[in-house]
């Protein structure tokens, strides 16, 4: 049976939480492989709603859930998330949860630097969540990060702390801030260490055992391909690679383990924060999409920008990330529209483009070329088979998969786990 890698194929917030939860009930392990607690997945199970940021979505089902080495881990945020979930009756222990011991930590200095930079950026704001993700990744590649495994050896980290503080003290001085409180940092790490270390292990070993046993692994991506630090709308991106290939490097398994790549795609488009958005609607239609779709960020609570489906961007995401099939979510939000639109290309300075350019000023200038399709009055909410869908909704889905050059494997018609139309089973490939 195949493993499955789930990624967002837009700017995140595509409804990955519900799809991952649906798949996690059939998986033997769920792995987060990049990002941090800037991600937000909402799961609706019966009358309970769970909001996750760091913990893999499988934890709600009791499935083995692993935070891989590609994640940057805020241990204090993790502890808070534990408390929230345990208060909802979720049991978390060493049998169903593990953290890669080589996972880098997000420290208070990272959160502080994130805030200082964004406050000073003026019109150059990136729109970060302010949670220290970017600075933590910078320290990782700068070889000065404190990692999970270091929490058990704080007395021998003098050289590492020297490098870390030298870097941050210089940056803080530029913002008129005092140097890092080194003693306070070490004390805070010593206090949180026992909580984190109880779950720390070389997870690559555990995952390889799971793989050799023939069990099914679900790799859970965060954010979306359009926020990838290489392939996204740079510089308005996250600080990690969000494409499917990162599942290998961010978990300790080889690229052959990624299996079926499922790209999650909304039936329209949303984005949180700054950056280009060719199909954005700043009118009553955009307002209607936002209200019907309850478009507010799980982590930040920020209102999402809304627009029509952009087939050019999704086709590009699918190609870059090797998507095998897509899961189309929130189809029900389009119920009741007389006409719906799909972006099929762009105009830029007299040229017609069938791709999204890499250069920031060109990204901001492209104008969408639309194809208009008749809408449907009937409801799709709660549909669980093709027979439950209006004919025009089926035509819309068919046209989407033609334009993105990738088949639709799943259709989600509400936040409820069982309101899902299965076209192609990712685990059966």
PDB file of C-alpha atoms in Angstrom, residues 103-235:
ATOM      1  CA  UNK A 103      14.789  19.318  15.348  1.00  0.00           C
ATOM      2  CA  UNK A 104      15.860  22.997  15.785  1.00  0.00           C
ATOM      3  CA  UNK A 105      14.159  25.103  18.449  1.00  0.00           C
ATOM      4  CA  UNK A 106      12.383  28.434  18.180  1.00  0.00           C
ATOM      5  CA  UNK A 107      13.658  30.555  21.070  1.00  0.00           C
ATOM      6  CA  UNK A 108      12.281  33.747  22.625  1.00  0.00           C
ATOM      7  CA  UNK A 109      15.034  35.693  20.812  1.00  0.00           C
ATOM      8  CA  UNK A 110      13.617  34.480  17.497  1.00  0.00           C
ATOM      9  CA  UNK A 111      10.138  35.745  18.297  1.00  0.00           C
ATOM     10  CA  UNK A 112      11.574  39.073  19.445  1.00  0.00           C
ATOM     11  CA  UNK A 113      13.667  39.487  16.291  1.00  0.00           C
ATOM     12  CA  UNK A 114      10.689  38.628  14.078  1.00  0.00           C
ATOM     13  CA  UNK A 115       8.644  41.374  15.704  1.00  0.00           C
ATOM     14  CA  UNK A 116      11.434  43.949  15.597  1.00  0.00           C
ATOM     15  CA  UNK A 117      12.086  43.380  11.903  1.00  0.00           C
ATOM     16  CA  UNK A 118       8.432  43.527  10.888  1.00  0.00           C
ATOM     17  CA  UNK A 119       7.817  46.682  12.927  1.00  0.00           C
ATOM     18  CA  UNK A 120      10.774  48.408  11.272  1.00  0.00           C
ATOM     19  CA  UNK A 121       9.979  47.258   7.728  1.00  0.00           C
ATOM     20  CA  UNK A 122       7.365  49.915   6.937  1.00  0.00           C
ATOM     21  CA  UNK A 123       5.966  49.325   3.434  1.00  0.00           C
ATOM     22  CA  UNK A 124       8.341  46.366   3.088  1.00  0.00           C
ATOM     23  CA  UNK A 125       6.416  44.210   5.567  1.00  0.00           C
ATOM     24  CA  UNK A 126       6.275  40.546   4.558  1.00  0.00           C
ATOM     25  CA  UNK A 127       3.234  39.793   6.714  1.00  0.00           C
ATOM     26  CA  UNK A 128       4.822  37.169   8.971  1.00  0.00           C
ATOM     27  CA  UNK A 129       2.919  35.622  11.866  1.00  0.00           C
ATOM     28  CA  UNK A 130       5.562  37.009  14.252  1.00  0.00           C
ATOM     29  CA  UNK A 131       6.223  33.592  15.751  1.00  0.00           C
ATOM     30  CA  UNK A 132       9.968  33.472  15.078  1.00  0.00           C
ATOM     31  CA  UNK A 133       9.833  30.942  12.237  1.00  0.00           C
ATOM     32  CA  UNK A 134      12.121  32.811   9.838  1.00  0.00           C
ATOM     33  CA  UNK A 135      14.834  33.710  12.366  1.00  0.00           C
ATOM     34  CA  UNK A 136      14.859  30.103  13.642  1.00  0.00           C
ATOM     35  CA  UNK A 137      15.434  28.766  10.123  1.00  0.00           C
ATOM     36  CA  UNK A 138      18.162  31.385   9.619  1.00  0.00           C
ATOM     37  CA  UNK A 139      19.961  30.116  12.714  1.00  0.00           C
ATOM     38  CA  UNK A 140      19.573  26.533  11.508  1.00  0.00           C
ATOM     39  CA  UNK A 141      21.317  27.195   8.186  1.00  0.00           C
ATOM     40  CA  UNK A 142      23.761  29.544   9.957  1.00  0.00           C
ATOM     41  CA  UNK A 143      24.809  26.567  12.141  1.00  0.00           C
ATOM     42  CA  UNK A 144      24.078  28.295  15.430  1.00  0.00           C
ATOM     43  CA  UNK A 145      20.685  26.729  16.276  1.00  0.00           C
ATOM     44  CA  UNK A 146      19.900  25.054  19.592  1.00  0.00           C
ATOM     45  CA  UNK A 147      18.285  21.693  18.827  1.00  0.00           C
ATOM     46  CA  UNK A 148      16.092  19.325  20.805  1.00  0.00           C
ATOM     47  CA  UNK A 149      19.033  17.015  21.530  1.00  0.00           C
ATOM     48  CA  UNK A 150      20.928  19.955  23.073  1.00  0.00           C
ATOM     49  CA  UNK A 151      18.348  20.315  25.839  1.00  0.00           C
ATOM     50  CA  UNK A 152      19.937  17.402  27.663  1.00  0.00           C
ATOM     51  CA  UNK A 153      23.419  18.979  27.457  1.00  0.00           C
ATOM     52  CA  UNK A 154      22.915  22.646  28.317  1.00  0.00           C
ATOM     53  CA  UNK A 155      26.106  22.712  30.401  1.00  0.00           C
ATOM     54  CA  UNK A 156      28.224  21.935  27.322  1.00  0.00           C
ATOM     55  CA  UNK A 157      26.693  24.494  24.943  1.00  0.00           C
ATOM     56  CA  UNK A 158      29.045  27.392  25.676  1.00  0.00           C
ATOM     57  CA  UNK A 159      30.449  27.626  22.139  1.00  0.00           C
ATOM     58  CA  UNK A 160      27.022  27.278  20.530  1.00  0.00           C
ATOM     59  CA  UNK A 161      25.550  29.947  22.770  1.00  0.00           C
ATOM     60  CA  UNK A 162      28.527  32.194  21.987  1.00  0.00           C
ATOM     61  CA  UNK A 163      27.740  31.963  18.256  1.00  0.00           C
ATOM     62  CA  UNK A 164      24.010  32.433  18.796  1.00  0.00           C
ATOM     63  CA  UNK A 165      24.348  35.442  21.080  1.00  0.00           C
ATOM     64  CA  UNK A 166      27.066  37.128  18.995  1.00  0.00           C
ATOM     65  CA  UNK A 167      24.751  37.056  15.995  1.00  0.00           C
ATOM     66  CA  UNK A 168      21.614  38.200  17.800  1.00  0.00           C
ATOM     67  CA  UNK A 169      23.331  40.799  19.968  1.00  0.00           C
ATOM     68  CA  UNK A 170      24.593  42.586  16.849  1.00  0.00           C
ATOM     69  CA  UNK A 171      21.109  42.572  15.308  1.00  0.00           C
ATOM     70  CA  UNK A 172      19.461  43.696  18.538  1.00  0.00           C
ATOM     71  CA  UNK A 173      21.939  46.561  18.902  1.00  0.00           C
ATOM     72  CA  UNK A 174      20.858  47.793  15.473  1.00  0.00           C
ATOM     73  CA  UNK A 175      17.278  47.999  16.755  1.00  0.00           C
ATOM     74  CA  UNK A 176      18.373  49.721  19.979  1.00  0.00           C
ATOM     75  CA  UNK A 177      17.645  46.625  22.068  1.00  0.00           C
ATOM     76  CA  UNK A 178      19.650  45.162  24.947  1.00  0.00           C
ATOM     77  CA  UNK A 179      21.787  42.045  24.379  1.00  0.00           C
ATOM     78  CA  UNK A 180      20.284  38.589  24.785  1.00  0.00           C
ATOM     79  CA  UNK A 181      19.689  37.643  28.415  1.00  0.00           C
ATOM     80  CA  UNK A 182      21.867  34.574  28.161  1.00  0.00           C
ATOM     81  CA  UNK A 183      21.329  33.366  31.722  1.00  0.00           C
ATOM     82  CA  UNK A 184      17.576  33.832  31.363  1.00  0.00           C
ATOM     83  CA  UNK A 185      17.568  31.890  28.085  1.00  0.00           C
ATOM     84  CA  UNK A 186      19.457  28.964  29.611  1.00  0.00           C
ATOM     85  CA  UNK A 187      17.134  28.962  32.621  1.00  0.00           C
ATOM     86  CA  UNK A 188      14.060  28.915  30.372  1.00  0.00           C
ATOM     87  CA  UNK A 189      15.497  26.036  28.331  1.00  0.00           C
ATOM     88  CA  UNK A 190      16.361  24.085  31.475  1.00  0.00           C
ATOM     89  CA  UNK A 191      12.784  24.481  32.701  1.00  0.00           C
ATOM     90  CA  UNK A 192      11.147  23.285  29.452  1.00  0.00           C
ATOM     91  CA  UNK A 193      13.718  20.553  28.722  1.00  0.00           C
ATOM     92  CA  UNK A 194      12.094  17.674  30.686  1.00  0.00           C
ATOM     93  CA  UNK A 195       8.786  18.158  28.885  1.00  0.00           C
ATOM     94  CA  UNK A 196      10.407  18.043  25.420  1.00  0.00           C
ATOM     95  CA  UNK A 197      13.019  15.362  26.072  1.00  0.00           C
ATOM     96  CA  UNK A 198      10.451  12.766  27.145  1.00  0.00           C
ATOM     97  CA  UNK A 199       9.347  12.593  23.492  1.00  0.00           C
ATOM     98  CA  UNK A 200      12.736  13.074  21.780  1.00  0.00           C
ATOM     99  CA  UNK A 201      14.288  10.287  19.739  1.00  0.00           C
ATOM    100  CA  UNK A 202      15.999   9.654  16.379  1.00  0.00           C
ATOM    101  CA  UNK A 203      12.669   9.457  14.555  1.00  0.00           C
ATOM    102  CA  UNK A 204      14.326   8.429  11.294  1.00  0.00           C
ATOM    103  CA  UNK A 205      14.925   5.060  12.947  1.00  0.00           C
ATOM    104  CA  UNK A 206      11.332   4.696  14.039  1.00  0.00           C
ATOM    105  CA  UNK A 207      10.002   5.733  10.632  1.00  0.00           C
ATOM    106  CA  UNK A 208      12.295   3.327   8.810  1.00  0.00           C
ATOM    107  CA  UNK A 209      10.997   0.492  11.022  1.00  0.00           C
ATOM    108  CA  UNK A 210       7.422   1.532  10.212  1.00  0.00           C
ATOM    109  CA  UNK A 211       8.305   1.617   6.515  1.00  0.00           C
ATOM    110  CA  UNK A 212       9.984  -1.817   6.560  1.00  0.00           C
ATOM    111  CA  UNK A 213       6.939  -3.268   8.311  1.00  0.00           C
ATOM    112  CA  UNK A 214       4.820  -2.226   5.331  1.00  0.00           C
ATOM    113  CA  UNK A 215       2.774   0.257   7.335  1.00  0.00           C
ATOM    114  CA  UNK A 216       1.214   3.349   5.785  1.00  0.00           C
ATOM    115  CA  UNK A 217       2.819   6.744   6.434  1.00  0.00           C
ATOM    116  CA  UNK A 218       1.041  10.042   5.903  1.00  0.00           C
ATOM    117  CA  UNK A 219       3.302  13.096   5.448  1.00  0.00           C
ATOM    118  CA  UNK A 220       1.487  16.273   6.487  1.00  0.00           C
ATOM    119  CA  UNK A 221       2.646  19.477   4.843  1.00  0.00           C
ATOM    120  CA  UNK A 222       2.002  22.954   6.212  1.00  0.00           C
ATOM    121  CA  UNK A 223       1.284  26.225   4.378  1.00  0.00           C
ATOM    122  CA  UNK A 224       1.176  25.840   0.562  1.00  0.00           C
ATOM    123  CA  UNK A 225       3.405  25.569  -2.504  1.00  0.00           C
ATOM    124  CA  UNK A 226       2.858  29.246  -3.349  1.00  0.00           C
ATOM    125  CA  UNK A 227       4.532  30.068  -0.011  1.00  0.00           C
ATOM    126  CA  UNK A 228       7.583  27.906  -0.743  1.00  0.00           C
ATOM    127  CA  UNK A 229      10.809  29.847  -0.173  1.00  0.00           C
ATOM    128  CA  UNK A 230      12.083  28.858  -3.645  1.00  0.00           C
ATOM    129  CA  UNK A 231       8.960  28.399  -5.743  1.00  0.00           C
ATOM    130  CA  UNK A 232       6.464  30.737  -4.076  1.00  0.00           C
ATOM    131  CA  UNK A 233       5.641  34.432  -4.478  1.00  0.00           C
ATOM    132  CA  UNK A 234       9.022  35.520  -3.115  1.00  0.00           C
ATOM    133  CA  UNK A 235       9.654  37.477  -0.905  1.00  0.00           C
TER     134      UNK A 235
END
